[in-house]
CSV table of C-alpha atoms in Angstrom, one decimal:
chain,number,residue,atom,x,y,z
A,22,MET,CA,-82.9,79.7,28.9
A,23,THR,CA,-85.5,79.7,31.6
A,24,LYS,CA,-86.7,76.2,32.6
A,25,ALA,CA,-90.4,76.3,33.5
A,26,ILE,CA,-93.2,74.0,34.7
A,27,PHE,CA,-96.4,74.6,32.9
A,28,THR,CA,-99.7,74.3,34.7
A,29,TRP,CA,-101.8,72.1,32.4
A,30,SER,CA,-105.6,71.9,32.6
A,31,GLY,CA,-106.1,69.6,29.6
A,32,GLY,CA,-108.3,72.2,27.9
A,33,LYS,CA,-107.9,74.2,24.7
A,34,ASP,CA,-106.8,77.5,26.4
A,35,SER,CA,-104.1,75.6,28.2
A,36,ALA,CA,-103.0,74.0,24.8
A,37,LEU,CA,-102.9,77.4,23.1
A,38,ALA,CA,-100.9,79.0,26.0
A,39,LEU,CA,-98.4,76.1,25.8
A,40,TYR,CA,-98.1,76.5,22.1
A,41,LYS,CA,-97.4,80.2,22.4
A,42,ILE,CA,-94.8,79.6,25.1
A,43,GLN,CA,-93.1,76.9,23.0
A,44,GLN,CA,-92.6,79.5,20.2
A,45,ARG,CA,-90.3,81.5,22.4
A,46,ASP,CA,-86.5,80.9,22.5
A,47,ASP,CA,-86.0,81.9,26.1
A,48,ILE,CA,-88.3,79.4,27.8
A,49,GLU,CA,-88.0,75.6,28.0
A,50,VAL,CA,-91.1,73.8,29.4
A,51,VAL,CA,-89.6,70.9,31.3
A,52,ALA,CA,-92.8,69.5,32.7
A,53,LEU,CA,-96.6,69.8,32.8
A,54,LEU,CA,-98.3,70.1,36.2
A,55,THR,CA,-101.9,69.0,36.6
A,56,THR,CA,-104.1,68.8,39.7
A,57,LEU,CA,-106.3,65.7,39.9
A,58,ASN,CA,-109.1,64.8,42.2
A,59,LYS,CA,-108.3,61.7,44.2
A,60,GLU,CA,-111.8,60.4,44.3
A,61,PHE,CA,-112.8,60.8,40.7
A,62,LYS,CA,-109.3,60.4,39.1
A,63,ARG,CA,-110.0,63.4,36.9
A,64,ILE,CA,-108.4,66.8,36.3
A,65,SER,CA,-109.8,69.1,38.8
A,66,MET,CA,-110.4,72.0,36.4
A,67,HIS,CA,-112.2,70.3,33.5
A,68,GLY,CA,-113.0,66.8,34.6
A,69,VAL,CA,-110.7,65.2,32.0
A,70,ARG,CA,-109.9,61.6,32.8
A,71,GLU,CA,-106.5,60.6,33.9
A,72,LYS,CA,-106.0,58.2,31.0
A,73,LEU,CA,-106.6,61.1,28.5
A,74,LEU,CA,-104.3,63.3,30.5
A,75,ASP,CA,-101.6,60.7,30.2
A,76,LYS,CA,-102.1,60.5,26.4
A,77,GLN,CA,-102.0,64.3,26.1
A,78,ALA,CA,-98.6,64.5,27.9
A,79,GLU,CA,-97.3,61.6,25.9
A,80,SER,CA,-98.2,63.1,22.6
A,81,LEU,CA,-96.7,66.4,23.6
A,82,GLY,CA,-93.5,64.7,24.7
A,83,ILE,CA,-93.3,66.6,28.0
A,84,PRO,CA,-93.0,64.9,31.4
A,85,LEU,CA,-96.1,65.1,33.6
A,86,ILE,CA,-96.3,65.9,37.3
A,87,LYS,CA,-99.6,64.8,38.9
A,88,MET,CA,-100.7,66.6,42.0
A,89,TRP,CA,-103.5,64.6,43.7
A,90,VAL,CA,-105.9,66.5,46.0
A,91,GLU,CA,-109.2,65.7,47.9
A,92,GLN,CA,-112.4,67.3,46.6
A,93,ASP,CA,-112.9,70.9,48.0
A,94,SER,CA,-109.6,70.9,50.0
A,95,TYR,CA,-108.0,74.2,49.3
A,96,ASP,CA,-105.6,73.8,52.3
A,97,GLU,CA,-104.3,70.6,50.9
A,98,TYR,CA,-103.9,72.1,47.5
A,99,GLU,CA,-102.0,75.1,48.9
A,100,GLN,CA,-99.7,72.9,51.0
A,101,LYS,CA,-98.9,70.6,48.1
A,102,MET,CA,-98.3,73.5,45.7
A,103,LYS,CA,-95.9,75.2,48.1
A,104,GLN,CA,-94.0,72.0,48.5
A,105,LEU,CA,-93.8,71.5,44.7
A,106,LEU,CA,-92.6,75.1,44.2
A,107,LEU,CA,-89.8,74.5,46.7
A,108,GLU,CA,-88.8,71.2,45.0
A,109,THR,CA,-88.8,72.7,41.6
A,110,LYS,CA,-86.6,75.7,42.7
A,111,VAL,CA,-84.0,73.2,43.8
A,112,SER,CA,-84.2,71.5,40.4
A,113,GLY,CA,-83.7,74.8,38.6
A,114,SER,CA,-87.2,75.3,37.2
A,115,ASN,CA,-89.1,78.5,37.6
A,116,PRO,CA,-92.8,77.9,37.6
A,117,SER,CA,-93.7,81.4,38.7
A,118,TYR,CA,-92.3,82.8,35.5
A,119,LEU,CA,-95.2,81.3,33.5
A,120,TRP,CA,-97.8,82.9,35.8
A,121,ARG,CA,-96.2,86.3,35.2
A,122,TYR,CA,-96.0,85.7,31.5
A,123,LEU,CA,-99.6,84.6,31.1
A,124,SER,CA,-101.0,87.3,33.3
A,125,ARG,CA,-99.4,90.0,31.0
A,126,GLY,CA,-101.3,88.5,28.1
A,127,SER,CA,-98.1,88.0,26.1
């Protein structure tokens, strides 16, 4: 079974995609990854508050990885994402698998 980290935005499309992936027998979602804005303490994508994000992850029963970035700092985002990908490869997860899966529209 492929272990994967799922990028979680806190929105309905993210929830639907997670549901579809969880229906498969060949993928185990081992963590949710969310990017949060340091200044506002909200999810960068939808502005969901950190408290609600924590409740979402808790109710799903999936560990949450929070990646904090400054507003409008793509370089920081890219650097932190690369580091995270390296760390997760060492732990046996394959976050790139979900990107390929979702881009095919499966």
